[in-house]
Amino acid sequence: MTDARRGGAEAVDSVLAALADPTRRQLLDLLAAHGEATATTLAERLPVSRQAVVKHLAHLDAAGLVAGNRVGREVRYTVRPAALDATARWMVALAADWDRRLATIKRVAEAAEKDAGSTRPD
């Protein structure tokens, strides 16, 4: 595997690991809906503490899913769609790969069925 591909796979792994947590998915949904928010604002909308929100945002930031921008004493977070886009492209490619494999299996099975039917005595 090339370094670029390995780096892409690691990025996808990081995104999928970050999205495995329902609270992180909720945070992304809130940020997508509101455009920008602080950890305090986000914590007001979730049943977790501000400190928990900050930790979840750190995971999302490490995965490249959000970015924090300091404005005065606040850090305002926004969604960064590039990591999600890359993960979606990986998933589409994976689905296409499986579609090709399943189509091959179907052709082999249908050919075997046809061959078995033509060799049966009447």
Coordinates of C-alpha atoms in Angstrom, one line a residue:
M1 CA 0.0 0.0 0.0
T2 CA 1.4 3.4 -0.9
D3 CA 1.9 6.1 1.7
A4 CA -0.9 8.2 0.2
R5 CA -3.3 5.3 0.4
R6 CA -2.2 4.4 3.9
G7 CA -2.7 8.0 4.9
G8 CA -6.2 8.0 3.3
A9 CA -7.1 4.8 5.1
E10 CA -5.9 6.2 8.4
A11 CA -8.0 9.3 7.8
V12 CA -11.1 7.2 7.1
D13 CA -10.4 5.1 10.2
S14 CA -10.2 8.2 12.3
V15 CA -13.5 9.6 10.9
L16 CA -15.3 6.3 11.4
A17 CA -14.0 6.0 15.0
A18 CA -15.1 9.5 15.8
L19 CA -18.5 8.9 14.3
A20 CA -19.0 5.7 16.2
D21 CA -20.0 7.8 19.3
P22 CA -23.6 9.0 19.2
T23 CA -22.8 12.2 21.2
R24 CA -20.2 13.1 18.6
R25 CA -22.7 12.5 15.8
Q26 CA -25.2 14.8 17.7
L27 CA -22.5 17.5 18.0
L28 CA -21.9 17.3 14.2
D29 CA -25.6 17.6 13.6
L30 CA -25.9 20.6 15.8
L31 CA -22.9 22.3 14.2
A32 CA -24.2 21.5 10.7
A33 CA -27.6 23.0 11.6
H34 CA -26.2 26.1 13.4
G35 CA -23.1 26.7 11.4
E36 CA -20.9 27.7 14.4
A37 CA -21.1 27.2 18.1
T38 CA -19.1 27.2 21.3
A39 CA -18.7 24.2 23.6
T40 CA -20.9 26.0 26.1
T41 CA -23.7 26.5 23.6
L42 CA -23.5 22.9 22.4
A43 CA -23.5 21.6 26.0
E44 CA -26.8 23.4 26.6
R45 CA -28.4 21.3 23.9
L46 CA -27.0 17.9 25.1
P47 CA -27.4 15.9 28.3
V48 CA -23.6 16.0 28.9
S49 CA -21.3 18.5 30.6
R50 CA -19.4 21.2 28.9
Q51 CA -16.2 19.3 29.7
A52 CA -17.5 16.2 28.0
V53 CA -18.5 18.3 25.0
V54 CA -14.9 19.7 24.9
K55 CA -13.5 16.2 24.9
H56 CA -15.8 15.0 22.1
L57 CA -14.9 18.1 20.1
A58 CA -11.2 17.3 20.5
H59 CA -11.9 13.8 19.0
L60 CA -13.9 15.4 16.1
D61 CA -11.1 17.9 15.6
A62 CA -8.4 15.2 15.5
A63 CA -10.4 13.3 12.9
G64 CA -10.6 16.5 10.8
L65 CA -14.4 16.8 11.2
V66 CA -14.5 20.1 13.1
A67 CA -12.3 23.1 13.5
G68 CA -12.1 25.5 16.4
N69 CA -11.5 29.2 15.9
R70 CA -10.6 31.4 18.9
V71 CA -12.6 34.6 19.0
G72 CA -11.6 36.5 22.1
R73 CA -12.1 34.2 25.0
E74 CA -14.3 31.8 23.1
V75 CA -13.5 28.9 20.8
R76 CA -16.2 28.6 18.1
Y77 CA -16.4 25.3 16.3
T78 CA -17.6 24.7 12.7
V79 CA -17.9 21.5 10.6
R80 CA -15.1 20.7 8.2
P81 CA -16.8 18.7 5.4
A82 CA -13.6 17.5 3.6
A83 CA -13.0 14.5 5.9
L84 CA -16.7 13.4 5.6
D85 CA -16.4 13.8 1.8
A86 CA -13.3 11.6 1.7
T87 CA -15.0 9.0 3.9
A88 CA -18.1 9.0 1.7
R89 CA -16.0 8.6 -1.4
W90 CA -14.3 5.6 0.2
M91 CA -17.7 4.1 1.1
V92 CA -18.9 4.5 -2.5
A93 CA -15.8 2.8 -3.8
L94 CA -16.2 0.0 -1.3
A95 CA -19.9 -0.5 -2.3
A96 CA -18.9 -0.5 -6.0
D97 CA -16.3 -3.1 -5.3
W98 CA -18.8 -5.3 -3.5
D99 CA -21.3 -4.8 -6.4
R100 CA -18.8 -6.1 -8.9
R101 CA -18.0 -9.1 -6.7
L102 CA -21.6 -10.0 -6.2
A103 CA -22.3 -9.6 -9.9
T104 CA -19.4 -12.1 -10.6
I105 CA -20.8 -14.5 -8.1
K106 CA -24.3 -14.2 -9.7
R107 CA -22.9 -14.9 -13.2
V108 CA -20.9 -17.9 -11.9
A109 CA -24.0 -19.3 -10.1
E110 CA -26.3 -18.7 -13.1
A111 CA -23.8 -20.4 -15.4
A112 CA -23.4 -23.4 -13.1
E113 CA -27.2 -23.6 -12.9
K114 CA -27.6 -23.5 -16.6
D115 CA -24.8 -26.1 -17.1
A116 CA -26.5 -28.4 -14.5
G117 CA -29.8 -28.0 -16.2
S118 CA -28.4 -28.9 -19.6
T119 CA -26.8 -32.1 -18.4
R120 CA -29.9 -33.5 -16.7
P121 CA -31.5 -36.4 -18.5
D122 CA -35.1 -35.9 -19.5

